[in-house]
JSON list of C-alpha atoms in Angstrom, two decimals:
[
{"chain": "V", "resi": 706, "resn": "MET", "atom": "CA", "xyz": [15.90, -14.69, -18.18]},
{"chain": "V", "resi": 707, "resn": "SER", "atom": "CA", "xyz": [15.52, -11.28, -19.38]},
{"chain": "V", "resi": 708, "resn": "VAL", "atom": "CA", "xyz": [13.01, -8.84, -17.83]},
{"chain": "V", "resi": 709, "resn": "LEU", "atom": "CA", "xyz": [11.57, -6.22, -19.91]},
{"chain": "V", "resi": 710, "resn": "VAL", "atom": "CA", "xyz": [10.58, -3.05, -18.06]},
{"chain": "V", "resi": 711, "resn": "ILE", "atom": "CA", "xyz": [8.03, -0.57, -19.60]},
{"chain": "V", "resi": 712, "resn": "MET", "atom": "CA", "xyz": [7.90, 2.61, -17.93]},
{"chain": "V", "resi": 713, "resn": "LEU", "atom": "CA", "xyz": [4.87, 4.96, -18.61]},
{"chain": "V", "resi": 714, "resn": "VAL", "atom": "CA", "xyz": [5.25, 8.72, -17.92]},
{"chain": "V", "resi": 715, "resn": "SER", "atom": "CA", "xyz": [2.31, 10.80, -17.68]},
{"chain": "V", "resi": 716, "resn": "CYS", "atom": "CA", "xyz": [1.60, 14.28, -16.52]},
{"chain": "V", "resi": 717, "resn": "GLN", "atom": "CA", "xyz": [0.80, 14.49, -13.03]},
{"chain": "V", "resi": 718, "resn": "LYS", "atom": "CA", "xyz": [0.39, 17.12, -10.29]},
{"chain": "V", "resi": 719, "resn": "GLU", "atom": "CA", "xyz": [2.61, 17.31, -7.28]},
{"chain": "V", "resi": 720, "resn": "VAL", "atom": "CA", "xyz": [1.19, 17.12, -3.81]},
{"chain": "V", "resi": 721, "resn": "VAL", "atom": "CA", "xyz": [3.29, 19.12, -1.42]},
{"chain": "V", "resi": 722, "resn": "PHE", "atom": "CA", "xyz": [2.49, 18.56, 2.46]},
{"chain": "V", "resi": 723, "resn": "THR", "atom": "CA", "xyz": [3.07, 21.41, 4.71]},
{"chain": "V", "resi": 724, "resn": "PRO", "atom": "CA", "xyz": [3.54, 19.75, 8.19]},
{"chain": "V", "resi": 725, "resn": "ASP", "atom": "CA", "xyz": [3.33, 22.81, 10.22]},
{"chain": "V", "resi": 726, "resn": "ARG", "atom": "CA", "xyz": [-0.10, 23.70, 8.84]},
{"chain": "V", "resi": 727, "resn": "GLY", "atom": "CA", "xyz": [-1.38, 20.53, 7.70]},
{"chain": "V", "resi": 728, "resn": "GLU", "atom": "CA", "xyz": [-2.07, 21.83, 4.45]},
{"chain": "V", "resi": 729, "resn": "THR", "atom": "CA", "xyz": [-1.83, 20.31, 1.05]},
{"chain": "V", "resi": 730, "resn": "GLN", "atom": "CA", "xyz": [-0.99, 22.15, -2.41]},
{"chain": "V", "resi": 731, "resn": "MET", "atom": "CA", "xyz": [-1.02, 21.06, -5.85]},
{"chain": "V", "resi": 732, "resn": "LEU", "atom": "CA", "xyz": [1.96, 21.81, -7.91]},
{"chain": "V", "resi": 733, "resn": "SER", "atom": "CA", "xyz": [3.19, 20.64, -11.45]},
{"chain": "V", "resi": 734, "resn": "GLY", "atom": "CA", "xyz": [5.55, 17.55, -11.52]},
{"chain": "V", "resi": 735, "resn": "ILE", "atom": "CA", "xyz": [5.97, 14.43, -9.20]},
{"chain": "V", "resi": 736, "resn": "PRO", "atom": "CA", "xyz": [6.15, 15.02, -5.42]},
{"chain": "V", "resi": 737, "resn": "ALA", "atom": "CA", "xyz": [9.82, 15.48, -4.40]},
{"chain": "V", "resi": 738, "resn": "GLY", "atom": "CA", "xyz": [11.16, 12.47, -2.89]},
{"chain": "V", "resi": 739, "resn": "PHE", "atom": "CA", "xyz": [8.10, 10.39, -3.74]},
{"chain": "V", "resi": 740, "resn": "VAL", "atom": "CA", "xyz": [7.79, 7.64, -6.34]},
{"chain": "V", "resi": 741, "resn": "THR", "atom": "CA", "xyz": [4.63, 7.29, -8.42]},
{"chain": "V", "resi": 742, "resn": "TYR", "atom": "CA", "xyz": [3.34, 3.90, -8.69]},
{"chain": "V", "resi": 743, "resn": "THR", "atom": "CA", "xyz": [0.70, 3.42, -11.39]},
{"chain": "V", "resi": 744, "resn": "ILE", "atom": "CA", "xyz": [-1.68, 0.58, -11.82]},
{"chain": "V", "resi": 745, "resn": "ALA", "atom": "CA", "xyz": [-2.97, 0.70, -15.34]},
{"chain": "V", "resi": 746, "resn": "LYS", "atom": "CA", "xyz": [-6.77, -0.06, -15.86]},
{"chain": "V", "resi": 747, "resn": "GLY", "atom": "CA", "xyz": [-7.36, -3.74, -16.29]},
{"chain": "V", "resi": 748, "resn": "ALA", "atom": "CA", "xyz": [-4.25, -4.69, -14.17]},
{"chain": "V", "resi": 749, "resn": "HIS", "atom": "CA", "xyz": [-3.47, -6.12, -10.83]},
{"chain": "V", "resi": 750, "resn": "SER", "atom": "CA", "xyz": [0.35, -4.95, -10.38]},
{"chain": "V", "resi": 751, "resn": "SER", "atom": "CA", "xyz": [1.97, -1.46, -10.39]},
{"chain": "V", "resi": 752, "resn": "ASP", "atom": "CA", "xyz": [4.41, -0.45, -12.96]},
{"chain": "V", "resi": 753, "resn": "LYS", "atom": "CA", "xyz": [7.29, -0.54, -10.47]},
{"chain": "V", "resi": 754, "resn": "SER", "atom": "CA", "xyz": [7.08, -4.01, -9.15]},
{"chain": "V", "resi": 755, "resn": "THR", "atom": "CA", "xyz": [10.73, -5.05, -9.15]},
{"chain": "V", "resi": 756, "resn": "LEU", "atom": "CA", "xyz": [12.28, -7.89, -7.35]},
{"chain": "V", "resi": 757, "resn": "LYS", "atom": "CA", "xyz": [13.89, -6.42, -4.32]},
{"chain": "V", "resi": 758, "resn": "SER", "atom": "CA", "xyz": [15.06, -8.19, -1.33]},
{"chain": "V", "resi": 759, "resn": "ILE", "atom": "CA", "xyz": [14.80, -6.65, 2.09]},
{"chain": "V", "resi": 760, "resn": "LYS", "atom": "CA", "xyz": [15.76, -7.10, 5.72]},
{"chain": "V", "resi": 761, "resn": "THR", "atom": "CA", "xyz": [14.22, -4.88, 8.32]},
{"chain": "V", "resi": 762, "resn": "GLY", "atom": "CA", "xyz": [12.91, -4.42, 11.83]},
{"chain": "V", "resi": 763, "resn": "GLU", "atom": "CA", "xyz": [10.57, -1.81, 10.79]},
{"chain": "V", "resi": 764, "resn": "MET", "atom": "CA", "xyz": [9.42, -0.45, 7.42]},
{"chain": "V", "resi": 765, "resn": "LYS", "atom": "CA", "xyz": [8.45, 3.33, 7.41]},
{"chain": "V", "resi": 766, "resn": "PHE", "atom": "CA", "xyz": [6.97, 5.05, 4.56]},
{"chain": "V", "resi": 767, "resn": "ALA", "atom": "CA", "xyz": [4.65, 8.03, 3.43]},
{"chain": "V", "resi": 768, "resn": "VAL", "atom": "CA", "xyz": [2.02, 7.61, 1.15]},
{"chain": "V", "resi": 769, "resn": "ILE", "atom": "CA", "xyz": [-0.16, 10.26, -0.77]},
{"chain": "V", "resi": 770, "resn": "PHE", "atom": "CA", "xyz": [-3.16, 9.07, -2.68]},
{"chain": "V", "resi": 771, "resn": "ASP", "atom": "CA", "xyz": [-5.07, 11.16, -5.37]},
{"chain": "V", "resi": 772, "resn": "SER", "atom": "CA", "xyz": [-8.59, 11.02, -6.70]},
{"chain": "V", "resi": 773, "resn": "SER", "atom": "CA", "xyz": [-7.80, 7.78, -8.74]},
{"chain": "V", "resi": 774, "resn": "ALA", "atom": "CA", "xyz": [-8.07, 5.91, -5.39]},
{"chain": "V", "resi": 775, "resn": "ILE", "atom": "CA", "xyz": [-11.82, 6.57, -5.53]},
{"chain": "V", "resi": 776, "resn": "TYR", "atom": "CA", "xyz": [-13.27, 3.63, -7.63]},
{"chain": "V", "resi": 777, "resn": "GLN", "atom": "CA", "xyz": [-16.36, 1.41, -8.24]},
{"chain": "V", "resi": 778, "resn": "THR", "atom": "CA", "xyz": [-15.86, -2.38, -8.71]},
{"chain": "V", "resi": 779, "resn": "VAL", "atom": "CA", "xyz": [-18.02, -4.15, -11.33]},
{"chain": "V", "resi": 780, "resn": "ASP", "atom": "CA", "xyz": [-19.40, -6.60, -8.69]},
{"chain": "V", "resi": 781, "resn": "PRO", "atom": "CA", "xyz": [-20.67, -4.58, -5.62]},
{"chain": "V", "resi": 782, "resn": "ILE", "atom": "CA", "xyz": [-19.46, -7.40, -3.32]},
{"chain": "V", "resi": 783, "resn": "ASN", "atom": "CA", "xyz": [-15.94, -6.88, -4.13]},
{"chain": "V", "resi": 784, "resn": "GLN", "atom": "CA", "xyz": [-15.96, -3.17, -3.18]},
{"chain": "V", "resi": 785, "resn": "SER", "atom": "CA", "xyz": [-14.80, -4.10, 0.23]},
{"chain": "V", "resi": 786, "resn": "ASP", "atom": "CA", "xyz": [-11.91, -6.08, -1.02]},
{"chain": "V", "resi": 787, "resn": "ILE", "atom": "CA", "xyz": [-8.54, -4.81, 0.24]},
{"chain": "V", "resi": 788, "resn": "ASN", "atom": "CA", "xyz": [-5.91, -3.74, -2.36]},
{"chain": "V", "resi": 789, "resn": "LYS", "atom": "CA", "xyz": [-2.31, -4.03, -1.23]},
{"chain": "V", "resi": 790, "resn": "LEU", "atom": "CA", "xyz": [-0.30, -0.70, -0.68]},
{"chain": "V", "resi": 791, "resn": "TYR", "atom": "CA", "xyz": [3.25, -1.50, 0.56]},
{"chain": "V", "resi": 792, "resn": "GLY", "atom": "CA", "xyz": [5.06, -4.13, 2.64]},
{"chain": "V", "resi": 793, "resn": "PHE", "atom": "CA", "xyz": [7.08, -7.32, 2.70]},
{"chain": "V", "resi": 794, "resn": "SER", "atom": "CA", "xyz": [7.25, -10.95, 2.70]},
{"chain": "V", "resi": 795, "resn": "GLU", "atom": "CA", "xyz": [9.16, -13.07, 4.96]},
{"chain": "V", "resi": 796, "resn": "GLY", "atom": "CA", "xyz": [10.76, -15.57, 2.57]},
{"chain": "V", "resi": 797, "resn": "TRP", "atom": "CA", "xyz": [9.75, -15.78, -0.99]},
{"chain": "V", "resi": 798, "resn": "ASN", "atom": "CA", "xyz": [6.03, -16.45, -0.64]},
{"chain": "V", "resi": 799, "resn": "ASN", "atom": "CA", "xyz": [3.82, -13.58, 0.27]},
{"chain": "V", "resi": 800, "resn": "SER", "atom": "CA", "xyz": [0.82, -15.85, 0.86]},
{"chain": "V", "resi": 801, "resn": "TYR", "atom": "CA", "xyz": [2.67, -17.64, 3.60]},
{"chain": "V", "resi": 802, "resn": "ASN", "atom": "CA", "xyz": [4.29, -15.11, 5.78]},
{"chain": "V", "resi": 803, "resn": "SER", "atom": "CA", "xyz": [4.00, -11.39, 5.01]},
{"chain": "V", "resi": 804, "resn": "ALA", "atom": "CA", "xyz": [3.00, -8.05, 6.10]},
{"chain": "V", "resi": 805, "resn": "ARG", "atom": "CA", "xyz": [1.49, -5.37, 4.12]},
{"chain": "V", "resi": 806, "resn": "ILE", "atom": "CA", "xyz": [-0.79, -2.20, 4.55]},
{"chain": "V", "resi": 807, "resn": "GLY", "atom": "CA", "xyz": [-3.76, -2.36, 2.43]},
{"chain": "V", "resi": 808, "resn": "TRP", "atom": "CA", "xyz": [-6.22, 0.19, 1.05]},
{"chain": "V", "resi": 809, "resn": "SER", "atom": "CA", "xyz": [-9.96, 0.43, -0.02]},
{"chain": "V", "resi": 810, "resn": "TRP", "atom": "CA", "xyz": [-12.44, 2.74, -1.07]},
{"chain": "V", "resi": 811, "resn": "PHE", "atom": "CA", "xyz": [-15.52, 1.73, 0.74]},
{"chain": "V", "resi": 812, "resn": "ARG", "atom": "CA", "xyz": [-18.61, 3.57, 1.75]},
{"chain": "V", "resi": 813, "resn": "ASN", "atom": "CA", "xyz": [-17.18, 6.66, 0.55]},
{"chain": "V", "resi": 814, "resn": "GLU", "atom": "CA", "xyz": [-14.17, 6.48, 2.66]},
{"chain": "V", "resi": 815, "resn": "LEU", "atom": "CA", "xyz": [-10.53, 5.70, 1.91]},
{"chain": "V", "resi": 816, "resn": "LEU", "atom": "CA", "xyz": [-9.46, 3.03, 4.42]},
{"chain": "V", "resi": 817, "resn": "LEU", "atom": "CA", "xyz": [-6.18, 1.60, 5.47]},
{"chain": "V", "resi": 818, "resn": "HIS", "atom": "CA", "xyz": [-5.83, -1.91, 6.72]},
{"chain": "V", "resi": 819, "resn": "ALA", "atom": "CA", "xyz": [-3.43, -4.24, 8.11]},
{"chain": "V", "resi": 820, "resn": "TYR", "atom": "CA", "xyz": [-3.13, -7.03, 5.86]},
{"chain": "V", "resi": 821, "resn": "VAL", "atom": "CA", "xyz": [-1.01, -10.31, 6.90]},
{"chain": "V", "resi": 822, "resn": "TYR", "atom": "CA", "xyz": [-0.35, -13.75, 6.39]},
{"chain": "V", "resi": 823, "resn": "ALA", "atom": "CA", "xyz": [0.93, -15.79, 9.23]},
{"chain": "V", "resi": 824, "resn": "LYS", "atom": "CA", "xyz": [1.77, -19.47, 8.24]},
{"chain": "V", "resi": 825, "resn": "GLY", "atom": "CA", "xyz": [-0.41, -19.38, 5.45]},
{"chain": "V", "resi": 826, "resn": "VAL", "atom": "CA", "xyz": [-3.47, -17.88, 7.40]},
{"chain": "V", "resi": 827, "resn": "ARG", "atom": "CA", "xyz": [-4.79, -14.67, 5.96]},
{"chain": "V", "resi": 828, "resn": "SER", "atom": "CA", "xyz": [-6.00, -12.01, 8.40]},
{"chain": "V", "resi": 829, "resn": "PHE", "atom": "CA", "xyz": [-6.80, -8.22, 8.28]},
{"chain": "V", "resi": 830, "resn": "LYS", "atom": "CA", "xyz": [-7.97, -5.26, 10.13]},
{"chain": "V", "resi": 831, "resn": "LYS", "atom": "CA", "xyz": [-8.91, -1.64, 9.58]},
{"chain": "V", "resi": 832, "resn": "ILE", "atom": "CA", "xyz": [-6.50, 0.67, 10.95]},
{"chain": "V", "resi": 833, "resn": "THR", "atom": "CA", "xyz": [-7.96, 4.06, 10.04]},
{"chain": "V", "resi": 834, "resn": "ALA", "atom": "CA", "xyz": [-9.69, 6.26, 7.35]},
{"chain": "V", "resi": 835, "resn": "VAL", "atom": "CA", "xyz": [-7.42, 8.70, 5.55]},
{"chain": "V", "resi": 836, "resn": "ALA", "atom": "CA", "xyz": [-7.86, 11.72, 3.24]},
{"chain": "V", "resi": 837, "resn": "ILE", "atom": "CA", "xyz": [-7.19, 11.91, -0.21]},
{"chain": "V", "resi": 838, "resn": "GLY", "atom": "CA", "xyz": [-4.44, 14.49, -1.39]},
{"chain": "V", "resi": 839, "resn": "ALA", "atom": "CA", "xyz": [-2.74, 14.59, 2.36]},
{"chain": "V", "resi": 840, "resn": "GLN", "atom": "CA", "xyz": [0.58, 12.87, 3.32]},
{"chain": "V", "resi": 841, "resn": "HIS", "atom": "CA", "xyz": [-0.09, 9.78, 5.63]},
{"chain": "V", "resi": 842, "resn": "ASN", "atom": "CA", "xyz": [2.98, 8.40, 7.61]},
{"chain": "V", "resi": 843, "resn": "CYS", "atom": "CA", "xyz": [2.79, 4.55, 7.77]},
{"chain": "V", "resi": 844, "resn": "SER", "atom": "CA", "xyz": [5.01, 1.90, 9.48]},
{"chain": "V", "resi": 845, "resn": "ILE", "atom": "CA", "xyz": [5.14, -1.92, 9.82]},
{"chain": "V", "resi": 846, "resn": "LYS", "atom": "CA", "xyz": [7.00, -3.02, 12.89]},
{"chain": "V", "resi": 847, "resn": "VAL", "atom": "CA", "xyz": [8.13, -6.60, 13.62]},
{"chain": "V", "resi": 848, "resn": "SER", "atom": "CA", "xyz": [7.88, -7.38, 17.40]},
{"chain": "V", "resi": 849, "resn": "GLY", "atom": "CA", "xyz": [8.35, -11.13, 18.22]},
{"chain": "V", "resi": 850, "resn": "SER", "atom": "CA", "xyz": [5.40, -13.02, 16.93]},
{"chain": "V", "resi": 851, "resn": "SER", "atom": "CA", "xyz": [3.33, -9.77, 16.07]},
{"chain": "V", "resi": 852, "resn": "TYR", "atom": "CA", "xyz": [3.48, -7.03, 13.70]},
{"chain": "V", "resi": 853, "resn": "ILE", "atom": "CA", "xyz": [2.37, -3.73, 14.74]},
{"chain": "V", "resi": 854, "resn": "PHE", "atom": "CA", "xyz": [0.94, -1.44, 12.04]},
{"chain": "V", "resi": 855, "resn": "THR", "atom": "CA", "xyz": [0.83, 2.22, 12.55]},
{"chain": "V", "resi": 856, "resn": "VAL", "atom": "CA", "xyz": [-0.89, 5.07, 10.15]},
{"chain": "V", "resi": 857, "resn": "ASN", "atom": "CA", "xyz": [-0.86, 8.66, 11.35]},
{"chain": "V", "resi": 858, "resn": "GLY", "atom": "CA", "xyz": [-0.29, 7.55, 14.95]},
{"chain": "V", "resi": 859, "resn": "VAL", "atom": "CA", "xyz": [-3.13, 5.03, 14.94]},
{"chain": "V", "resi": 860, "resn": "SER", "atom": "CA", "xyz": [-1.73, 1.38, 15.54]},
{"chain": "V", "resi": 861, "resn": "VAL", "atom": "CA", "xyz": [-3.08, -2.12, 15.44]},
{"chain": "V", "resi": 862, "resn": "THR", "atom": "CA", "xyz": [-1.21, -5.45, 16.14]},
{"chain": "V", "resi": 863, "resn": "MET", "atom": "CA", "xyz": [-1.53, -8.51, 14.13]},
{"chain": "V", "resi": 864, "resn": "PRO", "atom": "CA", "xyz": [-0.12, -12.13, 14.26]},
{"chain": "V", "resi": 865, "resn": "ARG", "atom": "CA", "xyz": [3.05, -12.97, 12.71]},
{"chain": "V", "resi": 866, "resn": "GLY", "atom": "CA", "xyz": [4.26, -16.27, 11.70]},
{"chain": "V", "resi": 867, "resn": "LEU", "atom": "CA", "xyz": [7.76, -16.00, 12.96]},
{"chain": "V", "resi": 868, "resn": "LYS", "atom": "CA", "xyz": [9.50, -14.77, 15.91]},
{"chain": "V", "resi": 869, "resn": "THR", "atom": "CA", "xyz": [12.81, -13.52, 14.61]},
{"chain": "V", "resi": 870, "resn": "SER", "atom": "CA", "xyz": [13.85, -9.82, 15.46]},
{"chain": "V", "resi": 871, "resn": "THR", "atom": "CA", "xyz": [13.95, -8.85, 11.88]},
{"chain": "V", "resi": 872, "resn": "ALA", "atom": "CA", "xyz": [11.94, -9.52, 8.70]},
{"chain": "V", "resi": 873, "resn": "SER", "atom": "CA", "xyz": [13.88, -11.03, 5.64]},
{"chain": "V", "resi": 874, "resn": "GLY", "atom": "CA", "xyz": [12.20, -11.52, 2.33]},
{"chain": "V", "resi": 875, "resn": "LEU", "atom": "CA", "xyz": [10.96, -9.35, -0.55]},
{"chain": "V", "resi": 876, "resn": "GLN", "atom": "CA", "xyz": [9.51, -6.00, -1.17]},
{"chain": "V", "resi": 877, "resn": "GLN", "atom": "CA", "xyz": [5.84, -5.91, -1.84]},
{"chain": "V", "resi": 878, "resn": "TYR", "atom": "CA", "xyz": [4.40, -3.13, -3.83]},
{"chain": "V", "resi": 879, "resn": "PRO", "atom": "CA", "xyz": [0.86, -1.65, -5.04]},
{"chain": "V", "resi": 880, "resn": "TYR", "atom": "CA", "xyz": [-1.32, -4.11, -6.12]},
{"chain": "V", "resi": 881, "resn": "PHE", "atom": "CA", "xyz": [-5.30, -3.83, -7.05]},
{"chain": "V", "resi": 882, "resn": "GLY", "atom": "CA", "xyz": [-7.62, -6.71, -6.18]},
{"chain": "V", "resi": 883, "resn": "GLY", "atom": "CA", "xyz": [-8.56, -9.52, -5.22]},
{"chain": "V", "resi": 884, "resn": "ASP", "atom": "CA", "xyz": [-11.27, -10.87, -7.77]},
{"chain": "V", "resi": 885, "resn": "GLU", "atom": "CA", "xyz": [-11.13, -7.81, -10.03]},
{"chain": "V", "resi": 886, "resn": "LYS", "atom": "CA", "xyz": [-8.34, -5.83, -11.95]},
{"chain": "V", "resi": 887, "resn": "ALA", "atom": "CA", "xyz": [-8.17, -2.05, -11.69]},
{"chain": "V", "resi": 888, "resn": "PRO", "atom": "CA", "xyz": [-11.25, -0.45, -13.16]},
{"chain": "V", "resi": 889, "resn": "GLN", "atom": "CA", "xyz": [-9.29, 2.69, -13.93]},
{"chain": "V", "resi": 890, "resn": "LYS", "atom": "CA", "xyz": [-5.64, 4.11, -14.06]},
{"chain": "V", "resi": 891, "resn": "ILE", "atom": "CA", "xyz": [-4.73, 4.31, -10.36]},
{"chain": "V", "resi": 892, "resn": "THR", "atom": "CA", "xyz": [-1.70, 6.44, -9.24]},
{"chain": "V", "resi": 893, "resn": "ILE", "atom": "CA", "xyz": [-0.19, 6.25, -5.66]},
{"chain": "V", "resi": 894, "resn": "HIS", "atom": "CA", "xyz": [2.73, 8.26, -4.40]},
{"chain": "V", "resi": 895, "resn": "ILE", "atom": "CA", "xyz": [5.11, 6.44, -1.98]},
{"chain": "V", "resi": 896, "resn": "LYS", "atom": "CA", "xyz": [8.30, 7.80, -0.19]},
{"chain": "V", "resi": 897, "resn": "ASN", "atom": "CA", "xyz": [10.54, 5.54, 1.89]},
{"chain": "V", "resi": 898, "resn": "LEU", "atom": "CA", "xyz": [11.18, 7.16, 5.53]}
]
């Protein structure tokens, strides 16, 4: 089986985070160390959704959202749907056992959520609201029969379908929807920590 990979290159602005002052500056180019994931208008999956196996006790990453994360769904009921940001499945089926941080633009806030499947049962919980243009540090930690999700020091615990000390499965990448596809081109910058 052959896989055709199409890479789209676009002009973007670099977001540089200054940790000591908490400031964000816009520069030309892609953020140093960050990978830009693009979800095309009318698509669900991002352009860099490749098959990659993982084994981890804790996934740590930083994310920067730009203004393309502000969107309006066609059906207002879908506005609260949770899009997927980053995470992992445990095994091959991400609808059976998986842990991902999700995101949504809802009531004029960019919200990050814990989003899991534990033995086929889906559950989710808001973690915190975050600012556009700033770096946000995230982690998903395996802890027995639970996952601990942390964003910028705010943590929530969610159920896990397994009890092993590490998760073994597939990397999960940015994905828009639910019911609807991306209403516009969306770019998300992610850096593994």
